[in-house]
PDB file of C-alpha atoms and ligand atoms in Angstrom:
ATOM      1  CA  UNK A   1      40.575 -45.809 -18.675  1.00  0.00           C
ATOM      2  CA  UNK A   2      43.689 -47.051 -18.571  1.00  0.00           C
ATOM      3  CA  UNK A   3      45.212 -47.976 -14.756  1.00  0.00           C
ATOM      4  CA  UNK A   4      48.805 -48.482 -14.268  1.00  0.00           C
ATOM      5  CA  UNK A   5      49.906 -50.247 -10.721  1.00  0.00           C
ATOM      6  CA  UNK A   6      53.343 -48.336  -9.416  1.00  0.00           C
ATOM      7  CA  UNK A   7      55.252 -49.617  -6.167  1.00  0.00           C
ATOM      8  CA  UNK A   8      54.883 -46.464  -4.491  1.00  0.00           C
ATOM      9  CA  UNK A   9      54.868 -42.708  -4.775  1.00  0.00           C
ATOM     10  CA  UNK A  10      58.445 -42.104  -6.042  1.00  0.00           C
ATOM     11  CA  UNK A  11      57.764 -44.781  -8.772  1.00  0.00           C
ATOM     12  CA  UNK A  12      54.874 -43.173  -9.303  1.00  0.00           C
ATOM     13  CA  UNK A  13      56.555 -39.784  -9.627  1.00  0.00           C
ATOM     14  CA  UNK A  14      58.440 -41.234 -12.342  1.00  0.00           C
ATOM     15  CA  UNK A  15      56.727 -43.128 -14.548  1.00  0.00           C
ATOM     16  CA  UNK A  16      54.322 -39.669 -14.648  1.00  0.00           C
ATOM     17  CA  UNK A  17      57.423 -37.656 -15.345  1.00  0.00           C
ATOM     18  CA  UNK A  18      58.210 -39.696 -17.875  1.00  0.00           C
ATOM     19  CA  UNK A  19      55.050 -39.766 -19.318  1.00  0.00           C
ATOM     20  CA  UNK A  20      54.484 -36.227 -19.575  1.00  0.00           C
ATOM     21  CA  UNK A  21      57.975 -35.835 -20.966  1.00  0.00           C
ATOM     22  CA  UNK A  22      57.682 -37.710 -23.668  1.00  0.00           C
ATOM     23  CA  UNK A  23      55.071 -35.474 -24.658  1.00  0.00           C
ATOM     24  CA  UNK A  24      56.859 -32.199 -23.777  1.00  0.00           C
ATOM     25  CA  UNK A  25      59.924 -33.095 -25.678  1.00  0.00           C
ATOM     26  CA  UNK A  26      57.527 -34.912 -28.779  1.00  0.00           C
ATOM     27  CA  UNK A  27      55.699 -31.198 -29.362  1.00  0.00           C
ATOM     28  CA  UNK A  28      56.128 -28.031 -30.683  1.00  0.00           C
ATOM     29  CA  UNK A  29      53.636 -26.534 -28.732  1.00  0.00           C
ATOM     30  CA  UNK A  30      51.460 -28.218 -25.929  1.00  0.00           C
ATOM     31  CA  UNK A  31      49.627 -26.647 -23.424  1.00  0.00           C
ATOM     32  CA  UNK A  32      49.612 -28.749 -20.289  1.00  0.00           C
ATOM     33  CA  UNK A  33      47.032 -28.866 -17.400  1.00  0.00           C
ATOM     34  CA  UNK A  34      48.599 -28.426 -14.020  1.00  0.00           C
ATOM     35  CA  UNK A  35      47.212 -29.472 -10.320  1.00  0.00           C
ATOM     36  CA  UNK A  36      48.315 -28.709  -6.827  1.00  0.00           C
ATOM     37  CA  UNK A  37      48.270 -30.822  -3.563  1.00  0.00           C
ATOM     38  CA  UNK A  38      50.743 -32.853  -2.499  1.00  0.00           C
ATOM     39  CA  UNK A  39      50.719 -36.138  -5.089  1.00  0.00           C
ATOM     40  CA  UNK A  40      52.307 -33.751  -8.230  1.00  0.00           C
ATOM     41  CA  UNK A  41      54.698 -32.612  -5.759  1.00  0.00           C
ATOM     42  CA  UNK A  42      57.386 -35.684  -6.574  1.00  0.00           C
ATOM     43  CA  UNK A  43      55.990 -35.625 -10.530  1.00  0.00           C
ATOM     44  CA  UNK A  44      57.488 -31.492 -10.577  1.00  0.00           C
ATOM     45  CA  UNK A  45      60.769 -32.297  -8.578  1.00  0.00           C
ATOM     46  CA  UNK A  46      61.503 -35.114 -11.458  1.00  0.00           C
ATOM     47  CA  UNK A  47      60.595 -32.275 -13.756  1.00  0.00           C
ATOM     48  CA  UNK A  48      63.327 -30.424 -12.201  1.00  0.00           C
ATOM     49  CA  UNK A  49      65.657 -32.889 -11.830  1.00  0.00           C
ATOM     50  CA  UNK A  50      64.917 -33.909 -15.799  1.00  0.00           C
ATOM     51  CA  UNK A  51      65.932 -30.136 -16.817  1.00  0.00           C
ATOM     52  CA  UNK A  52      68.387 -29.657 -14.584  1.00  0.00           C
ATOM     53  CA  UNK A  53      69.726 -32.964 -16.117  1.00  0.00           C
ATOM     54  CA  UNK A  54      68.844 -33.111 -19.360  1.00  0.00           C
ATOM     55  CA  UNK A  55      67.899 -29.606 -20.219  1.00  0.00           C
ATOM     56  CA  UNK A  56      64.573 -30.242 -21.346  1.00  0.00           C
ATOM     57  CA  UNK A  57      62.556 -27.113 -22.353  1.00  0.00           C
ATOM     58  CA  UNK A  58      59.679 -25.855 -21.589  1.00  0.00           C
ATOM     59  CA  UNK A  59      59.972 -22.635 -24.111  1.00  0.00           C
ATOM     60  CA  UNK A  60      57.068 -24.011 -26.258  1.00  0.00           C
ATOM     61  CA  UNK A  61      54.883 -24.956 -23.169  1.00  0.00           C
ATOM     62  CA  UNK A  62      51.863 -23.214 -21.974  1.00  0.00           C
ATOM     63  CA  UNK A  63      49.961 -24.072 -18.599  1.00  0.00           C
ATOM     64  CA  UNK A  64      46.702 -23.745 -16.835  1.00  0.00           C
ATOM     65  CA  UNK A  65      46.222 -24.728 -13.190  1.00  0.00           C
ATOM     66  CA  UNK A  66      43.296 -26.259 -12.243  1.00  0.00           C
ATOM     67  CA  UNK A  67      42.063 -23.983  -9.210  1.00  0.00           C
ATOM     68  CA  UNK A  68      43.032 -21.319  -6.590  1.00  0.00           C
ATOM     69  CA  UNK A  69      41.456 -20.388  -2.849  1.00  0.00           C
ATOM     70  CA  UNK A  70      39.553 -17.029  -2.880  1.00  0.00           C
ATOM     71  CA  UNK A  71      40.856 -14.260  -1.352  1.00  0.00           C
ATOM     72  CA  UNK A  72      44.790 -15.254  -1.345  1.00  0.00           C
ATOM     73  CA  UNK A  73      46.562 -13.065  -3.443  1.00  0.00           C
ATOM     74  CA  UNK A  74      49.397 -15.084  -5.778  1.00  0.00           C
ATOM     75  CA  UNK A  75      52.201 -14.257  -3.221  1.00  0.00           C
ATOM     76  CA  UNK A  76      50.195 -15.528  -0.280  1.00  0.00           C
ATOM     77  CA  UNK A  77      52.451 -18.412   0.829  1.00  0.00           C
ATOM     78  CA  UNK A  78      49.200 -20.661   0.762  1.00  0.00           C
ATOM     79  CA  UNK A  79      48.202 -19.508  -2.933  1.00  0.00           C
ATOM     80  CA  UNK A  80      48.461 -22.387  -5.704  1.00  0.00           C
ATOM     81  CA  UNK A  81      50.238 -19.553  -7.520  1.00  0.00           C
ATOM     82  CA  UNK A  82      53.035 -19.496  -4.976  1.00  0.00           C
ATOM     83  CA  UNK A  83      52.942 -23.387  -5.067  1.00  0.00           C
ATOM     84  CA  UNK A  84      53.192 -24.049  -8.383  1.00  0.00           C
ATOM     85  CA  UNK A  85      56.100 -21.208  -8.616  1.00  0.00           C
ATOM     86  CA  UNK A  86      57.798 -22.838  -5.518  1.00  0.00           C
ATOM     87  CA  UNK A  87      57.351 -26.209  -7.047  1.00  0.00           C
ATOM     88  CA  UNK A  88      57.896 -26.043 -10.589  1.00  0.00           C
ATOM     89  CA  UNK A  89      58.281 -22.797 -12.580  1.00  0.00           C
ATOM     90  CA  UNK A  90      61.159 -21.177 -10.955  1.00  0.00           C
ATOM     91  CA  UNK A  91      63.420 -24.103 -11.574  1.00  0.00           C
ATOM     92  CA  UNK A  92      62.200 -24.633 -15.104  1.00  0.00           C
ATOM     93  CA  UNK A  93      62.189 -22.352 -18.462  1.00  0.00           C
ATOM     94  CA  UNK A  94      58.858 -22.307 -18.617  1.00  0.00           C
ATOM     95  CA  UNK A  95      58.101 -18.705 -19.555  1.00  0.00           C
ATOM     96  CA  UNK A  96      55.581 -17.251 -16.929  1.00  0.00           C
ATOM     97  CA  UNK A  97      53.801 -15.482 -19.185  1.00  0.00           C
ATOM     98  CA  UNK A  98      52.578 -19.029 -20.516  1.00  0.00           C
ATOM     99  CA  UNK A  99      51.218 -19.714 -17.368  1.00  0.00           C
ATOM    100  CA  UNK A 100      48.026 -19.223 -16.088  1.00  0.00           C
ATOM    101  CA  UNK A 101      45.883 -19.688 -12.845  1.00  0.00           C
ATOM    102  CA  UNK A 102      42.876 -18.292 -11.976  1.00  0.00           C
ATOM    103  CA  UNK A 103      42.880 -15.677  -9.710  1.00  0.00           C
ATOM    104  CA  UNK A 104      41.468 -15.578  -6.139  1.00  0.00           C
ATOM    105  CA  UNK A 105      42.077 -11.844  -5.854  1.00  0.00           C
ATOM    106  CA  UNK A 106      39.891 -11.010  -8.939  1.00  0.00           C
ATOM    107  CA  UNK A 107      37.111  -8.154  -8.226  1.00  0.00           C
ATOM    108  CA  UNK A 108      34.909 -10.026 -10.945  1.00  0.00           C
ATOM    109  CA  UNK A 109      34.753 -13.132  -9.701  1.00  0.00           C
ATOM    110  CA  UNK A 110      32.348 -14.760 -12.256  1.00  0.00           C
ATOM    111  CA  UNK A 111      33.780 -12.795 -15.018  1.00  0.00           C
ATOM    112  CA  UNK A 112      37.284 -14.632 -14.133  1.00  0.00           C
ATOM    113  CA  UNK A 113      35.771 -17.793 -14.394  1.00  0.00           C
ATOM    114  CA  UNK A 114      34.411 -16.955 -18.123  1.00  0.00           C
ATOM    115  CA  UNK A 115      37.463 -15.723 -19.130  1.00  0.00           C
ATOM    116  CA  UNK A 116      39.624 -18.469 -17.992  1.00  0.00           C
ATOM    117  CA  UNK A 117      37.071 -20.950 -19.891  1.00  0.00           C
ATOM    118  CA  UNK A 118      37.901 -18.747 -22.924  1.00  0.00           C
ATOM    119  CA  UNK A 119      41.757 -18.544 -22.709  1.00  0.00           C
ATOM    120  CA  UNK A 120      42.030 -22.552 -22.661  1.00  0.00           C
ATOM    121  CA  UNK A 121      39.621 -22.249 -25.369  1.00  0.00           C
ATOM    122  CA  UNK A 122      41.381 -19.566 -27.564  1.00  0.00           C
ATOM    123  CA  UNK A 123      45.377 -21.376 -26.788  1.00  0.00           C
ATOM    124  CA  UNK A 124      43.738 -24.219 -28.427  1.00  0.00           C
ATOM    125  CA  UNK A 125      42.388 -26.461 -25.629  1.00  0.00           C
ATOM    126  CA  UNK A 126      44.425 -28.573 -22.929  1.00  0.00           C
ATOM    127  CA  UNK A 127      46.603 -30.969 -24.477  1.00  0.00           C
ATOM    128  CA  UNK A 128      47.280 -33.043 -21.116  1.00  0.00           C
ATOM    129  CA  UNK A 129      45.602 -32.194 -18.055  1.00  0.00           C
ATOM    130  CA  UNK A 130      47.393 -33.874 -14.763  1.00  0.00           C
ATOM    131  CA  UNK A 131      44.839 -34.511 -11.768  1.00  0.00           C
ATOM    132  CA  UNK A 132      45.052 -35.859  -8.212  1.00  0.00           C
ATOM    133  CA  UNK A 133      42.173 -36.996  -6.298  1.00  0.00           C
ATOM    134  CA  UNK A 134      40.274 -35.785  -3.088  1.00  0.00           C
ATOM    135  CA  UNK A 135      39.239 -38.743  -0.972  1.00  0.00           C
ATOM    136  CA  UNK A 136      35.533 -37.995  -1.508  1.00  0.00           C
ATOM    137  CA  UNK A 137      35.896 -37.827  -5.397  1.00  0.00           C
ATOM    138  CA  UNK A 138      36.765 -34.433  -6.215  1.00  0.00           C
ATOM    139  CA  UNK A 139      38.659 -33.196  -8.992  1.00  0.00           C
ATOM    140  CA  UNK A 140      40.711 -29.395  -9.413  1.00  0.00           C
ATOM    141  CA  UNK A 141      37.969 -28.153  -6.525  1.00  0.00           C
ATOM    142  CA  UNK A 142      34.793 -29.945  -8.045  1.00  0.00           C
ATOM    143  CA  UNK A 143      33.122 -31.452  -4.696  1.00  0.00           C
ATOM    144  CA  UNK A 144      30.592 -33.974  -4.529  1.00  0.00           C
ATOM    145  CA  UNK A 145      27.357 -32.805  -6.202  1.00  0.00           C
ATOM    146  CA  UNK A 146      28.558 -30.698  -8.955  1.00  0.00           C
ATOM    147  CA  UNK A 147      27.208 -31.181 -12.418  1.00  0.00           C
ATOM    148  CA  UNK A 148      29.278 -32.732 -15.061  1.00  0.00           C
ATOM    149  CA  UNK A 149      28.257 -29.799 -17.153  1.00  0.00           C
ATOM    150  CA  UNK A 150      30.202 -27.209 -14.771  1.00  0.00           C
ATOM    151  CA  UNK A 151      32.426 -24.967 -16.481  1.00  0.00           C
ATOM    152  CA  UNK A 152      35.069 -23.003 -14.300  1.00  0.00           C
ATOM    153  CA  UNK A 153      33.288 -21.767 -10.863  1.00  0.00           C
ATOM    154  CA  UNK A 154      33.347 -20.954  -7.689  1.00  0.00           C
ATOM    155  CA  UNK A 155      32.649 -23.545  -4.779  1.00  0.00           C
ATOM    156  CA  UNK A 156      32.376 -23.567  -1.453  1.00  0.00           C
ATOM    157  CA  UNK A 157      34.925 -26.161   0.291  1.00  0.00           C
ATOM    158  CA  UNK A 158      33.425 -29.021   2.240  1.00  0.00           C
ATOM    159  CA  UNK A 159      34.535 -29.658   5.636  1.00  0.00           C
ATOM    160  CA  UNK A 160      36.554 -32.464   4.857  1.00  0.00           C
ATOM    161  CA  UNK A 161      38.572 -30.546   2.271  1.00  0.00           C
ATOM    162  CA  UNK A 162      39.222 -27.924   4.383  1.00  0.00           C
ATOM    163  CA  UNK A 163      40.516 -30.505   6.747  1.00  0.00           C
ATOM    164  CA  UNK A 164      42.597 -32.098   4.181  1.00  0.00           C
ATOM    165  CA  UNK A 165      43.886 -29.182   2.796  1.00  0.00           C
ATOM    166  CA  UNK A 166      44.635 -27.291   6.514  1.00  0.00           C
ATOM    167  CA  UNK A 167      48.502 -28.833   6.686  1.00  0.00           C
ATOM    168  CA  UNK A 168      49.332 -26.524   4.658  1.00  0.00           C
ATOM    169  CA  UNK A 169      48.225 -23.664   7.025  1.00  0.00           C
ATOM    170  CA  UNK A 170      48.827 -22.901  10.828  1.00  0.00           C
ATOM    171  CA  UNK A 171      45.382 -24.083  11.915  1.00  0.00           C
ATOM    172  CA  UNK A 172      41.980 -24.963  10.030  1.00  0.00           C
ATOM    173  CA  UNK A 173      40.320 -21.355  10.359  1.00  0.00           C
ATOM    174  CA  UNK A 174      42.507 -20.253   7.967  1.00  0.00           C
ATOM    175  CA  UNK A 175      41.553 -22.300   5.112  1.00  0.00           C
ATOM    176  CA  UNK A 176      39.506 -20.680   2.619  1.00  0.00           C
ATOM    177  CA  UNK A 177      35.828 -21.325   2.580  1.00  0.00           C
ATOM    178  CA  UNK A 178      35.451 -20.721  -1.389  1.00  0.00           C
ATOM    179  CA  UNK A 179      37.593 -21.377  -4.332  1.00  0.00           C
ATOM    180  CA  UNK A 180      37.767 -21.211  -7.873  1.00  0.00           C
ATOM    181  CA  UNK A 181      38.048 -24.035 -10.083  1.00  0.00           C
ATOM    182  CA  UNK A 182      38.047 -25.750 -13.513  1.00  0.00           C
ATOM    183  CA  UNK A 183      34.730 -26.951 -13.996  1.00  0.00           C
ATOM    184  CA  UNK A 184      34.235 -30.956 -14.684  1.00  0.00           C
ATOM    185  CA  UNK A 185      32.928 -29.784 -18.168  1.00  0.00           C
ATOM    186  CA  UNK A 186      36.317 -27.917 -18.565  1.00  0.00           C
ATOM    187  CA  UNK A 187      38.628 -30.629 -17.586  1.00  0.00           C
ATOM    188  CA  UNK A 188      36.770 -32.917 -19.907  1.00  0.00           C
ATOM    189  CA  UNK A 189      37.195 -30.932 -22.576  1.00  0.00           C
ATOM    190  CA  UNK A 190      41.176 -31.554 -22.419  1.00  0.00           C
ATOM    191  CA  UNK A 191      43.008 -34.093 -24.951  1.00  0.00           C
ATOM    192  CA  UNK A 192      44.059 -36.404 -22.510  1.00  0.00           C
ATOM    193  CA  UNK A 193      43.972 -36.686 -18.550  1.00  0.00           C
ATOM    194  CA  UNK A 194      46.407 -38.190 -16.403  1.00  0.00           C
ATOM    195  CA  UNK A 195      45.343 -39.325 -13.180  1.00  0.00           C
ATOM    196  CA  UNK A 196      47.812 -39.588  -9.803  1.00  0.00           C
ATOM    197  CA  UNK A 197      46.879 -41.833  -6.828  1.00  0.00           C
ATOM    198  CA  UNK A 198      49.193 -42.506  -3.998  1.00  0.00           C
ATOM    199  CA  UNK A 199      48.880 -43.911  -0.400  1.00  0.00           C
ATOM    200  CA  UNK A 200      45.865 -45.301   1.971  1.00  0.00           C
ATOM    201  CA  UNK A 201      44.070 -42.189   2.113  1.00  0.00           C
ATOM    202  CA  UNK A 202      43.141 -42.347  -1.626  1.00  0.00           C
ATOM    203  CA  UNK A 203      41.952 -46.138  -1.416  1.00  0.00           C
ATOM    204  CA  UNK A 204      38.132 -45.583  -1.231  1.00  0.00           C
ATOM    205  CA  UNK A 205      38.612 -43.200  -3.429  1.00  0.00           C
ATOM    206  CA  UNK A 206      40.098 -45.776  -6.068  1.00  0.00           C
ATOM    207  CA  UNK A 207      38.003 -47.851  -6.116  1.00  0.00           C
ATOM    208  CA  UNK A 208      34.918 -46.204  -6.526  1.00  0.00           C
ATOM    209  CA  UNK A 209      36.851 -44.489  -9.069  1.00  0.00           C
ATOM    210  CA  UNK A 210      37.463 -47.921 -11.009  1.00  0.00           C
ATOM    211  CA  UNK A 211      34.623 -49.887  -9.770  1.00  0.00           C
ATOM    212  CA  UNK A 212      31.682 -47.782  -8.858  1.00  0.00           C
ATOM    213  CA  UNK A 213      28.986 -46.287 -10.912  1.00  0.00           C
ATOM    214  CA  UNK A 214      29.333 -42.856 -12.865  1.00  0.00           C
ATOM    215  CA  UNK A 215      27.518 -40.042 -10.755  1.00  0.00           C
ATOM    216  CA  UNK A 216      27.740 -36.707  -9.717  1.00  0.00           C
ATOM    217  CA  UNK A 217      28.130 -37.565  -6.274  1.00  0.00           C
ATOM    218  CA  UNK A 218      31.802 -39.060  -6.828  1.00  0.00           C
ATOM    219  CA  UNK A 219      32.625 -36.363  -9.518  1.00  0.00           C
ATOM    220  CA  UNK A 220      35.794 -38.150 -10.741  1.00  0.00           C
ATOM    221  CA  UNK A 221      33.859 -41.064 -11.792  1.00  0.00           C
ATOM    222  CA  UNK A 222      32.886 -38.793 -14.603  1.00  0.00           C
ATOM    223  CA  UNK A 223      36.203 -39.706 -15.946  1.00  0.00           C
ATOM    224  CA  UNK A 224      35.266 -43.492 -17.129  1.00  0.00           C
ATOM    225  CA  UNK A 225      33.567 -41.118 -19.608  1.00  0.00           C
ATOM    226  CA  UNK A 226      36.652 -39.596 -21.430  1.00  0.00           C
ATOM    227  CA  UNK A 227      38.315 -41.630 -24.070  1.00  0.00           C
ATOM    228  CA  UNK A 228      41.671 -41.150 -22.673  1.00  0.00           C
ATOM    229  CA  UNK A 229      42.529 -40.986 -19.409  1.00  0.00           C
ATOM    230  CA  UNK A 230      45.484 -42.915 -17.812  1.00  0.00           C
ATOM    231  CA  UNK A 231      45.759 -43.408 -14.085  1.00  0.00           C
ATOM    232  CA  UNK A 232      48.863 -43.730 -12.258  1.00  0.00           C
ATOM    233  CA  UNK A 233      48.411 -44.992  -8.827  1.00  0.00           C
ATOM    234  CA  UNK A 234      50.298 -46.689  -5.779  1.00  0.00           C
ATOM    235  CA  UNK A 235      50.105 -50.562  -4.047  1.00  0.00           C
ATOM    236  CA  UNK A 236      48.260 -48.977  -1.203  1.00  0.00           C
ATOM    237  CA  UNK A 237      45.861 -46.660  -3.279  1.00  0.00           C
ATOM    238  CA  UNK A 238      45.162 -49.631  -5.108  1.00  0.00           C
ATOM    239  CA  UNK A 239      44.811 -52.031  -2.299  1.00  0.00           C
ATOM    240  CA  UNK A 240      40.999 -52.289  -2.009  1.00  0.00           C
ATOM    241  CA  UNK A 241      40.423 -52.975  -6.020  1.00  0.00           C
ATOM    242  CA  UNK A 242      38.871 -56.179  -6.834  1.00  0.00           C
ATOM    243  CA  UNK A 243      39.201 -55.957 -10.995  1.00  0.00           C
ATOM    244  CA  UNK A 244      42.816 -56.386 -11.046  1.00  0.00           C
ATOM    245  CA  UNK A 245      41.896 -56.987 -14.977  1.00  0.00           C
ATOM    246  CA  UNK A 246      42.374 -53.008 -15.685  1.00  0.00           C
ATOM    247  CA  UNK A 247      45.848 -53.222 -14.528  1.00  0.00           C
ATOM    248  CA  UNK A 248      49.413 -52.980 -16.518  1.00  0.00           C
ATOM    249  CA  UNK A 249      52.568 -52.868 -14.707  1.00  0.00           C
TER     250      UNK A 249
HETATM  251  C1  LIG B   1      43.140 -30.408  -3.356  1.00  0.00           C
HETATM  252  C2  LIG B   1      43.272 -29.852  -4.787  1.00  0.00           C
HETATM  253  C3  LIG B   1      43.113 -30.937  -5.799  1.00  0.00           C
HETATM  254  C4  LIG B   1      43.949 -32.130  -5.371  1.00  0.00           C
HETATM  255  C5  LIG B   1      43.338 -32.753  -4.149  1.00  0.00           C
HETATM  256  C6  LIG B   1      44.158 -33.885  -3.556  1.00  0.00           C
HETATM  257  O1  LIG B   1      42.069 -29.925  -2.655  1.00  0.00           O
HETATM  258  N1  LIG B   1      42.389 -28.786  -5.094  1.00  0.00           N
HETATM  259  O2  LIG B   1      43.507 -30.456  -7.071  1.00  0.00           O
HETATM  260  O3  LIG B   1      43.987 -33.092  -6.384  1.00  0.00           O
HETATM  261  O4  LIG B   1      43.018 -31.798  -3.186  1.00  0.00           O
HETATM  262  O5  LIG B   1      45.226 -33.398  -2.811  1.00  0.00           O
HETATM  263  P1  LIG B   1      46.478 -34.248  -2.398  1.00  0.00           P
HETATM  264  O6  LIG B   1      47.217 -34.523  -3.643  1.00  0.00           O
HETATM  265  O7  LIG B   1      47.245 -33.381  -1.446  1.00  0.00           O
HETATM  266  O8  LIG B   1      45.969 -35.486  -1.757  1.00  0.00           O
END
């Protein structure tokens, strides 16, 4: 794993636009792994700024998001659909057909989660799959407890994501109790991961991510696993880190 030490969260919205830039613009194709929350939030407005710019295109770029709440259709204001059009693809060329999220809505539940396993499978596999971090470990919607073998699934939401996750809504009730998500077998299957980390909420999370032991109970410790991942994380998320050894600036 590869840990890179930022200022704050704008620097760190930078350095990961520029990261996945370089690999937009170096491509033909790539298919790109896309998460919601608020730390990608400053990566996609760089991404905006960048084509708005620069006109870079994302013609040749495919997409798959990581999760989505059951039962919000992909207008619902609250949907990751709605965010990630709000956020990134109607201010980019992406062409929506290229992207996909699972959806919330579908009658077949399970059967969406097979078939999303086998459309990143038949477009070839994930070339660079973003990720942020809940503060107890998870990863797209993978909570604390889920096997490293998952493939996409349905969860339940712990309290504490709900809790997280309820600023977005007007009060708690209204948060979802089950979504569906990439499964921790998925997102290991992609080429490369890159990992965002910002502010004092994500500190414990850090360094149990960096320090502590690999186990199902912090699923993104799972990551120390993959041969390429890249972290990209803030001061303050990085505050409570003792092996400063990891670190490039
Ligand atoms: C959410 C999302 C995750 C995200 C995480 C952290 O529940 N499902 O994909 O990484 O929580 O969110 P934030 O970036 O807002 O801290």
């Amino acid at each position: 794993m590869k840990l890179i030490e930022v200022k704050d969260y704008q620097e760190m919205s930078r350095v990961a636009a520029d990261y996945l830039l370089s690999k937009v613009k170096k491509s033909n194709k790539i298919t790109l792994g896309l998460a919601t929350g608020g730390t990608p939030q400053g990566l996609y407005q760089e991404l905006i700024n960048d084509h708005q710019e620069n006109k870079t295109s994302y013609q040749h770029v495919s997409s798959f998001n990581l999760d989505e709440y059951i039962g919000l259709s992909g207008n619902h204001p609250n949907s990751y659909c709605h965010y990630m059009k709000e956020n990134l693809f109607n201010h980019i060329d992406i062409p929506l057909e290229n992207t996909h999220i699972p959806s919330g809505k579908a009658a077949d539940l399970d059967g969406e989660c097979q078939a999303y396993d086998e459309k990143i499978h038949s477009e070839g596999g994930i070339d660079l799959q973003v990720l942020g971090i809940g503060s107890n470990g998870h990863i797209g919607f993978n909570e604390p407890g889920t096997s490293f073998d998952s493939p996409t699934h349905i969860v339940e939401l712990t309290p504490s994501t709900r809790e997280a996750n309820a600023r977005y809504f007007d009060s708690i009730e209204e948060v979802p109790s089950h979504a569906i998500t990439m499964g921790i077998a998925s997102i290991l299957k992609s080429k490369e991961i890159l990992l965002l980390a910002s502010g004092h909420s994500k500190q414990d999370a850090m360094k149990k991510l960096v320090e502590g032991k690999i186990s199902e109970d912090f699923p993104a410790s799972v990551l120390n696993r993959h041969s390429n991942v890249t972290v990209i994380a803030d001061e303050e998320a990085l505050a409570l880190l003792k092996n400063h050894k990891l670190l490039t600036r």
